[in-house]
Short mmCIF file of C-alpha atoms and ligand atoms in Angstrom, two decimals:
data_model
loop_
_atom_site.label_atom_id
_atom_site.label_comp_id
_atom_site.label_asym_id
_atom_site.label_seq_id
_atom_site.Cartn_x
_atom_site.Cartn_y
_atom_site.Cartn_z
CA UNK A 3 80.62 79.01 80.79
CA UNK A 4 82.80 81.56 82.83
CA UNK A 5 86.15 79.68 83.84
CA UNK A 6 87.97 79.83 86.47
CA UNK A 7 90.57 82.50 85.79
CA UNK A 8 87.98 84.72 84.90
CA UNK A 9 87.45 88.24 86.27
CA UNK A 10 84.30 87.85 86.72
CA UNK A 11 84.18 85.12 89.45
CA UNK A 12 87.42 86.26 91.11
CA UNK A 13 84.93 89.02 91.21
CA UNK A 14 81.86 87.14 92.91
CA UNK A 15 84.34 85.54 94.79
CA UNK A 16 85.77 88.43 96.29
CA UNK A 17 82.09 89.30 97.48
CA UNK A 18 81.77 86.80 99.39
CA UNK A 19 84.63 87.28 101.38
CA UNK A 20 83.78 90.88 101.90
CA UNK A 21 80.41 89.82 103.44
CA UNK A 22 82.66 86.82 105.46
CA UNK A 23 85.40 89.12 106.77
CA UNK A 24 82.51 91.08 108.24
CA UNK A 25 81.25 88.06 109.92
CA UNK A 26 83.88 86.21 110.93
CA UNK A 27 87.13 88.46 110.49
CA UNK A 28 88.96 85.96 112.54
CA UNK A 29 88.76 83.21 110.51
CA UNK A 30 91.04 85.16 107.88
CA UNK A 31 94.28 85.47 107.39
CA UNK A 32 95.23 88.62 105.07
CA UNK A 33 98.76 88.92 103.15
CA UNK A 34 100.10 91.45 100.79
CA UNK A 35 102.26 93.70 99.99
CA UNK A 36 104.53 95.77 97.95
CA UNK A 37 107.77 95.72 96.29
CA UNK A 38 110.25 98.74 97.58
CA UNK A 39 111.29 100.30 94.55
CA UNK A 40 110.66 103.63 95.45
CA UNK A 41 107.95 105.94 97.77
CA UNK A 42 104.45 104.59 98.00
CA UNK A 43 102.03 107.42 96.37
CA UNK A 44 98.26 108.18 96.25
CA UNK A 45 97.09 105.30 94.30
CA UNK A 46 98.82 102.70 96.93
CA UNK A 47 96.75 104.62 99.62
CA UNK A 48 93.17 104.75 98.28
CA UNK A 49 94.02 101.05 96.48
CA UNK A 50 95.30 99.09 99.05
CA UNK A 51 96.59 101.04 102.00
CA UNK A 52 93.48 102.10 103.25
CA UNK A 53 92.03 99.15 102.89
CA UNK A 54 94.94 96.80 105.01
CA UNK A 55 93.84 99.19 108.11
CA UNK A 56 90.39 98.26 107.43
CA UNK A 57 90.76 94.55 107.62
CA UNK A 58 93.45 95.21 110.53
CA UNK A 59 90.64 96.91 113.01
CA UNK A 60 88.16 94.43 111.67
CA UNK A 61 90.17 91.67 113.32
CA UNK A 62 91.34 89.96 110.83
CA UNK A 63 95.10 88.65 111.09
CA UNK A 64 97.11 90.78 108.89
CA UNK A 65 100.61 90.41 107.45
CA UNK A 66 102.31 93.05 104.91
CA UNK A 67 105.21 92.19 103.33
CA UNK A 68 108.34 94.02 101.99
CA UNK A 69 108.76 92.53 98.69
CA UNK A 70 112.51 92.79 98.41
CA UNK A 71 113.45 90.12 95.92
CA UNK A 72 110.64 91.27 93.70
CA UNK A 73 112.79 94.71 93.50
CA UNK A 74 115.59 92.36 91.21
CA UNK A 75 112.94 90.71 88.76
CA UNK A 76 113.09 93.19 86.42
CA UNK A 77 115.98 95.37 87.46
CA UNK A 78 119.76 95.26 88.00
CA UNK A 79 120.84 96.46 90.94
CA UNK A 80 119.46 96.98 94.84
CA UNK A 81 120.54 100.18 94.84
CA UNK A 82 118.58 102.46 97.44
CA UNK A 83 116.98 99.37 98.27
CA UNK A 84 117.38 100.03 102.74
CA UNK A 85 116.01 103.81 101.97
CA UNK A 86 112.84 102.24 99.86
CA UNK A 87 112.19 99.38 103.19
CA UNK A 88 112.92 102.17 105.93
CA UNK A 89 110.63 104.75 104.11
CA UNK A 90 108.27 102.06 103.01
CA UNK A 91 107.67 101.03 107.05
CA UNK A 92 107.10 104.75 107.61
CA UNK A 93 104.34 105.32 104.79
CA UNK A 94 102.70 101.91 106.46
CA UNK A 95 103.15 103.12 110.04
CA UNK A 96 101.98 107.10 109.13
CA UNK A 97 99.10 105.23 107.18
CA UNK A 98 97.51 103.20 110.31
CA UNK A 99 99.60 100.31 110.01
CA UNK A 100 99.96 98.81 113.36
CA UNK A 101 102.81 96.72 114.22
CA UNK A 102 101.26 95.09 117.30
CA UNK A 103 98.48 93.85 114.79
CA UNK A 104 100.04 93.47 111.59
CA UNK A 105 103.43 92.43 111.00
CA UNK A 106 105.14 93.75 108.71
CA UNK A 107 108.52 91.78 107.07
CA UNK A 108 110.75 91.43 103.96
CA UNK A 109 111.30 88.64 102.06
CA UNK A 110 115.26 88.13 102.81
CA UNK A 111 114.77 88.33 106.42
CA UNK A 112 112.94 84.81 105.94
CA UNK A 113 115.16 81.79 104.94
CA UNK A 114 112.32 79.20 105.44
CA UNK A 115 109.54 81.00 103.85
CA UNK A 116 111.92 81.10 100.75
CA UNK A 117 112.89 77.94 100.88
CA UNK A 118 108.96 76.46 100.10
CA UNK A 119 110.26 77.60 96.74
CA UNK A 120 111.85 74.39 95.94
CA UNK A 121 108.71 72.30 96.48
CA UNK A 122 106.62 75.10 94.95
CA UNK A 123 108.30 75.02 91.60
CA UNK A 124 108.54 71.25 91.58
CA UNK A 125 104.42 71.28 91.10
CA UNK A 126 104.39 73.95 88.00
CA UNK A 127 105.17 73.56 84.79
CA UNK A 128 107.27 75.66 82.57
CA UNK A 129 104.66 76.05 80.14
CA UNK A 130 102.26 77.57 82.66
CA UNK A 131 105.18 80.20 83.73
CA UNK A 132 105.12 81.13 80.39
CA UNK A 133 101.85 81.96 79.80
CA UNK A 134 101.55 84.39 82.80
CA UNK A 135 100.29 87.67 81.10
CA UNK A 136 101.36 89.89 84.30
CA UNK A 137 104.75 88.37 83.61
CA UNK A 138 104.59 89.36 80.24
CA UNK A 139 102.95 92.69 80.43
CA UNK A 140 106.23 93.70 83.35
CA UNK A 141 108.76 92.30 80.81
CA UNK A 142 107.73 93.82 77.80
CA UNK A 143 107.29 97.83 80.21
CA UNK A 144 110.94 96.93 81.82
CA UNK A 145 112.84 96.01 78.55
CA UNK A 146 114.39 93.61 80.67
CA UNK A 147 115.01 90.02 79.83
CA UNK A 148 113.47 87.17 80.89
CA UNK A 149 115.98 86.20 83.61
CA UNK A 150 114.99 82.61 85.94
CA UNK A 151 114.04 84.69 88.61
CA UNK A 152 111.31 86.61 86.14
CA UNK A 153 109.37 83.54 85.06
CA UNK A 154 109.30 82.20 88.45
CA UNK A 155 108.80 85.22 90.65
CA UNK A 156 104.78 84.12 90.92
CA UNK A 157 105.94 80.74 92.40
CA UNK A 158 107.01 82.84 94.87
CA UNK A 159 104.59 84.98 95.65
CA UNK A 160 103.07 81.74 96.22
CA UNK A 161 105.69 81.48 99.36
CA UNK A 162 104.63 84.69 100.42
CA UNK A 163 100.91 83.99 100.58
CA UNK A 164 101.34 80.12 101.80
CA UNK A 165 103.93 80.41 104.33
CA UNK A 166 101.59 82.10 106.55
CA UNK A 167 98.56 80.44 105.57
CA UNK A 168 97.10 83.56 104.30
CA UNK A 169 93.66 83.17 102.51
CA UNK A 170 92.98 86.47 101.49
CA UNK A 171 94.84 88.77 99.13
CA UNK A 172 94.02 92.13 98.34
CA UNK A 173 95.49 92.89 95.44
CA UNK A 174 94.71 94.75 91.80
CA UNK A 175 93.50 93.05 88.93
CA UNK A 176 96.94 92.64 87.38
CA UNK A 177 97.80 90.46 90.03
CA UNK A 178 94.99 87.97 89.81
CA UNK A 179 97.09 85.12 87.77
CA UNK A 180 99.65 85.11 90.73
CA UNK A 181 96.62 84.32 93.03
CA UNK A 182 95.76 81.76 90.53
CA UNK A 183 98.70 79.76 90.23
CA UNK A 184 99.15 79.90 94.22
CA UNK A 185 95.58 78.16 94.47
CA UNK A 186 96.74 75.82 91.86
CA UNK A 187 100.32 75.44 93.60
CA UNK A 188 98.38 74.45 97.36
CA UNK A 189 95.89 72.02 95.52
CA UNK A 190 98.69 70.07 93.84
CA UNK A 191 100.69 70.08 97.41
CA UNK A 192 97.59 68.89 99.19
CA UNK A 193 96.87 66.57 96.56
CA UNK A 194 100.27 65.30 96.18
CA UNK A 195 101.49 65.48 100.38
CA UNK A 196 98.34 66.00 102.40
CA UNK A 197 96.58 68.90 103.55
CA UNK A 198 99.08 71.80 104.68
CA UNK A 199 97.67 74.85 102.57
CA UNK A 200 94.48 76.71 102.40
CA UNK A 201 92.17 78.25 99.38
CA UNK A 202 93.25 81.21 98.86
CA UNK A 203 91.41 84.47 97.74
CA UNK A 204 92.05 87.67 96.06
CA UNK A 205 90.23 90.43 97.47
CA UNK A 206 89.71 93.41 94.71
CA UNK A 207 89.95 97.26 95.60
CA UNK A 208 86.36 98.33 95.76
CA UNK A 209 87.84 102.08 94.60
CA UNK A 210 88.40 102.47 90.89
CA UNK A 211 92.14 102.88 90.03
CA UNK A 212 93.16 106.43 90.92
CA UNK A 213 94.26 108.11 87.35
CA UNK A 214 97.51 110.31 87.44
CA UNK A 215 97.38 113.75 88.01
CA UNK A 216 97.77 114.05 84.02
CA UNK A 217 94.91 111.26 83.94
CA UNK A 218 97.77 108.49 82.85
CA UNK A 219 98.26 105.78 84.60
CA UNK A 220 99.81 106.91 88.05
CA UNK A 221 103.17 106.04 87.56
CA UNK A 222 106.47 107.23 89.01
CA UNK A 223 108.33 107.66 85.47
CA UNK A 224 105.51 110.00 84.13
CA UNK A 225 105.66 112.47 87.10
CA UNK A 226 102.26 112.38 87.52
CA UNK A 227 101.78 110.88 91.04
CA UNK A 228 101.82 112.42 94.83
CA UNK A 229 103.48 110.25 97.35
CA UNK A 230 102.15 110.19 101.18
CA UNK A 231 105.73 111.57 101.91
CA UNK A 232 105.54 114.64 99.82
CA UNK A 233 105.31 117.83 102.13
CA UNK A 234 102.36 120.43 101.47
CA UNK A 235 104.40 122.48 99.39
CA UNK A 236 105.64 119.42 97.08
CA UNK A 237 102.24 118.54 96.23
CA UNK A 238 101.36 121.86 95.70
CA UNK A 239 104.45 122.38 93.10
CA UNK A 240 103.13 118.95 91.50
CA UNK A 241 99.55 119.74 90.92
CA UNK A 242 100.43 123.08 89.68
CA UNK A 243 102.78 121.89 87.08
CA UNK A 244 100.46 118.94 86.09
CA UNK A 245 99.27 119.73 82.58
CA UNK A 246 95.31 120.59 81.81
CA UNK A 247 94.22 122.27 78.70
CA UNK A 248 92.99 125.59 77.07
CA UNK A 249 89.19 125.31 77.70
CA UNK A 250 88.42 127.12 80.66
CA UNK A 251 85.61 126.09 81.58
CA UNK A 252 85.71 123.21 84.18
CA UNK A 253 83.82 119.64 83.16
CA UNK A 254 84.37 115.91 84.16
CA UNK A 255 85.72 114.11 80.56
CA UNK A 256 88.00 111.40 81.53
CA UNK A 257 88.00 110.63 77.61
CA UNK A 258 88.94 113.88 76.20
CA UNK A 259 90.04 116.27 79.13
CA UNK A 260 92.60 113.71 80.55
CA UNK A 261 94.20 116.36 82.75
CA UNK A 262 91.27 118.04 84.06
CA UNK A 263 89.51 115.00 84.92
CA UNK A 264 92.65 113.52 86.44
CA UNK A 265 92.80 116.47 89.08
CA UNK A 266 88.98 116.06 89.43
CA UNK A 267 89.42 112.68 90.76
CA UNK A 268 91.98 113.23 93.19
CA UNK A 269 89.93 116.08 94.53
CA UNK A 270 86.98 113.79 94.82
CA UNK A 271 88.74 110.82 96.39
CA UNK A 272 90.37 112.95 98.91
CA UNK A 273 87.05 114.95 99.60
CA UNK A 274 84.39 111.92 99.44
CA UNK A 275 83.14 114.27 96.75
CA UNK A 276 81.92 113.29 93.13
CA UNK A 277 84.24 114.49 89.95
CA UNK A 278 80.70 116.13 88.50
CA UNK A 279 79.66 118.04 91.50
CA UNK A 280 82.91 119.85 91.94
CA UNK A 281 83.42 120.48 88.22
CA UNK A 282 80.20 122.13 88.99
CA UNK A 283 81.35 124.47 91.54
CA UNK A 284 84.33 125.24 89.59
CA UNK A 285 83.00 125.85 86.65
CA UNK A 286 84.34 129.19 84.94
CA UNK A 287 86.81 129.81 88.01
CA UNK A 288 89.30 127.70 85.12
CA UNK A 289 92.32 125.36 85.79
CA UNK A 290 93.43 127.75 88.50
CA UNK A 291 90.58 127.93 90.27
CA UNK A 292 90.82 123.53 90.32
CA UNK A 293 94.03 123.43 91.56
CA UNK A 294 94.06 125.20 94.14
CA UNK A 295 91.14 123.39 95.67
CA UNK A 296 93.16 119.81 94.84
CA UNK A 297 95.85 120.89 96.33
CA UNK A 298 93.93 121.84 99.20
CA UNK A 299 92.16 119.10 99.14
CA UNK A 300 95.27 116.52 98.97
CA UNK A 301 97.33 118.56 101.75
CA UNK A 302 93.87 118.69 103.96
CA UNK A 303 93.74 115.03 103.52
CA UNK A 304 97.08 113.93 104.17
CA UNK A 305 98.36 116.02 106.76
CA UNK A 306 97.56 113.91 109.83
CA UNK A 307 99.44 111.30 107.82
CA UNK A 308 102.39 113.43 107.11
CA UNK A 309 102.56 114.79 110.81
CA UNK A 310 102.78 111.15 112.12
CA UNK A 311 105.06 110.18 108.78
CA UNK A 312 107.65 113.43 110.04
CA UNK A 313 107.86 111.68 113.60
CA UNK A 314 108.56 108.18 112.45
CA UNK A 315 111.25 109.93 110.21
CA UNK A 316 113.08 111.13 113.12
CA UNK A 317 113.04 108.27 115.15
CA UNK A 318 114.61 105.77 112.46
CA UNK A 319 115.73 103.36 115.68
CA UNK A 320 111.54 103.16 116.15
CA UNK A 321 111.66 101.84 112.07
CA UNK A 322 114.06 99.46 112.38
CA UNK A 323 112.56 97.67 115.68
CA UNK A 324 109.82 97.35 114.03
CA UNK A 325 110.99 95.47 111.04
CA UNK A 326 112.95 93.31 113.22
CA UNK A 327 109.82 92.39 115.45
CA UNK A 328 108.07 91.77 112.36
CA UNK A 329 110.64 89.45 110.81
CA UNK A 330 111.20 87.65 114.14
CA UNK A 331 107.33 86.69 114.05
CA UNK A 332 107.64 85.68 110.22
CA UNK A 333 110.53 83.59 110.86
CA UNK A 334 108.64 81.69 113.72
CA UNK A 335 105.66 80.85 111.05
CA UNK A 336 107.64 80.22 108.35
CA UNK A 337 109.87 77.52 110.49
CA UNK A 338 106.55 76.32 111.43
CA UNK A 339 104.75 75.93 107.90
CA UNK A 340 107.95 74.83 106.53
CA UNK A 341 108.49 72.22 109.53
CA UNK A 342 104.65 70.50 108.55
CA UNK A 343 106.13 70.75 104.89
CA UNK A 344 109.06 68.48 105.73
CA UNK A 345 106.58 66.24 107.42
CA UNK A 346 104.31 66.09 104.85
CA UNK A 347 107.07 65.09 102.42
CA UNK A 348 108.63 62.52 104.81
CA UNK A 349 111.56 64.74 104.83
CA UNK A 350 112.19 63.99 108.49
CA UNK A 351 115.23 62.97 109.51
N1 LIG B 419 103.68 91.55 93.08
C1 LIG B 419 103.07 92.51 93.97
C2 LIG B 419 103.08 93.88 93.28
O1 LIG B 419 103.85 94.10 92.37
C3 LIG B 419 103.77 92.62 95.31
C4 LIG B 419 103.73 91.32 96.06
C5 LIG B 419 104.78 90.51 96.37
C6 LIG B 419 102.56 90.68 96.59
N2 LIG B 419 104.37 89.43 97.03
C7 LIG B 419 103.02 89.49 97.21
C8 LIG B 419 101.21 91.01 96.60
C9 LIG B 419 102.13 88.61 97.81
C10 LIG B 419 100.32 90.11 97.21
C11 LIG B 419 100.78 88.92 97.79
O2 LIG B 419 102.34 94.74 93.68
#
């Protein structure tokens, strides 16, 4: 018997709401979002980006968040942390984000969406914070200890999602036991107070996750990734130091020609191509030859993007209005979640 938790009907269940949000986008509310640690890069865009402007022009209500006090889970300082938010609103913006549908906020610009927090933890267990595997997995890659704010950063996501009723979550796999324990964290409230908070859903990336350009995970520390913000010539100084191998001939082997195949997919994401068919064209032309055409096909790709991304840059006033606008709106929610929360507790005084 498949439980709960597994992949497999997070999976199915994430089907369904596919075929829903195509009927009915109205009835859903999305939320997600990122944490601004640094520039948003190729795998954001084809995993989630993308997809937010998709369910924004659908119609359904959207809602990205600025995951600020996720930055200091793992980390020690804030450092950088207004350049990361500024240039994080830009990527959105330069990426089809629309302000006047989705609002975009961070998490410290919210008092009353943080404060569901106290509730929240009240209806977990420590045991079940301790088991969280994401948790584990991000403590064991940071070195970092397990500080309060560590173990109970999922509680909070919970805030994030519940706060403005969202139902739907896109998110990656990795982030399925956070959607877990905020189903589990509205049940108990419902159970406990009366009905405030909905069922909520994650929605998985239909794309398969976008390797590095070496075919390693994409990941800042390894070098390996192309943000939206690069210019032409960045990316092309990127893929042409990304490392391939001595064979010339060109072939799709994700298993054993990590760096080839790793500049084959970006080609083929960015072209709509497959990995085979342009391996095909390539053929003896040699690493050279594949290069070129991903970095052709990356700057050909992105440079709509980057034009809008340049004028955003230069108009940081533009930014900042709309973060405010977007943190106004969250604060009005929030209030009014956390106002039927009060009631619902018999907190009113
Ligand atoms: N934890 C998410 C990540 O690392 C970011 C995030 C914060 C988030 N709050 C959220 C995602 C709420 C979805 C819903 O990518």
């Amino acid at each position: 018997m498949p439980n709960e938790n597994s992949y497999e009907v997070a999976l199915q269940k994430s089907n369904a709401i596919r075929e829903g949000l195509a009927k009915t986008p109205e009835k859903f509310t999305m939320l997600t979002g990122d944490r601004p640690t640094g520039r948003l890069h190729l795998g954001h865009y084809f995993g989630t980006l993308k997809g937010r402007v998709e369910l924004q022009d659908m119609g359904a209500k959207t809602n990205v968040l600025i995951a600020d006090y996720q930055v200091i889970t793992d980390r020690d300082t804030t450092e950088h942390i207004q350049d990361n938010v500024y240039n994080m609103v830009m990527d959105y913006l330069a990426c089809g984000i629309d302000p006047d549908k989705t609002m975009i906020y961070t998490h410290s610009a919210v008092p009353a969406a943080n404060q569901l927090m106290l509730p929240f933890l009240s209806l977990v267990s420590e045991a079940e914070l301790a088991r969280n595997p994401t948790v584990k997995a991000e403590m064991e890659a940071s070195g970092h200890e397990l500080t309060g704010l560590l173990l109970t950063y999922p509680v909070h996501q919970a805030c994030d999602i519940l706060f403005c009723k969202g139902n739907v979550v896109p998110v990656g796999r990795d982030q399925l036991p956070h959607i877990e324990l905020t189903r589990t964290i509205a049940r108990r409230f419902n159970n406990r107070y009366g009905k405030v908070f909905p069922e909520v859903d994650a929605l998985l990336s239909e794309t398969p996750l976008l390797p590095g350009l070496d075919g390693r995970k994409m990941s800042k520390s390894y070098g390996n990734a192309i943000n939206i913000s690069m210019t032409a010539e960045e990316t092309a100084k990127r893929i042409k130091k990304s490392q391939t191998d001595s064979e010339r001939m060109i072939t799709f082997d994700p298993e054993n020609r990590p760096g080839v195949s790793g500049l084959l997919s970006t080609a083929a994401i960015c072209t709509g191509r497959s990995e085979v068919e342009i391996a095909e064209e390539i053929g003896m032309g040699g690493s050279g030859q594949l290069k070129k055409y991903v970095t052709e096909a990356v700057n050909g790709y992105f440079a709509p993007i980057r034009e809008r991304r340049q004028r955003y840059e230069n108009d940081l006033d533009y930014v900042k209005d709309v973060l405010h606008e977007g943190n106004r709106r969250a604060n009005e929610i929030a209030e009014q979640t956390l106002a039927e929360v009060r009631d619902a507790m018999g907190m009113v005084y």
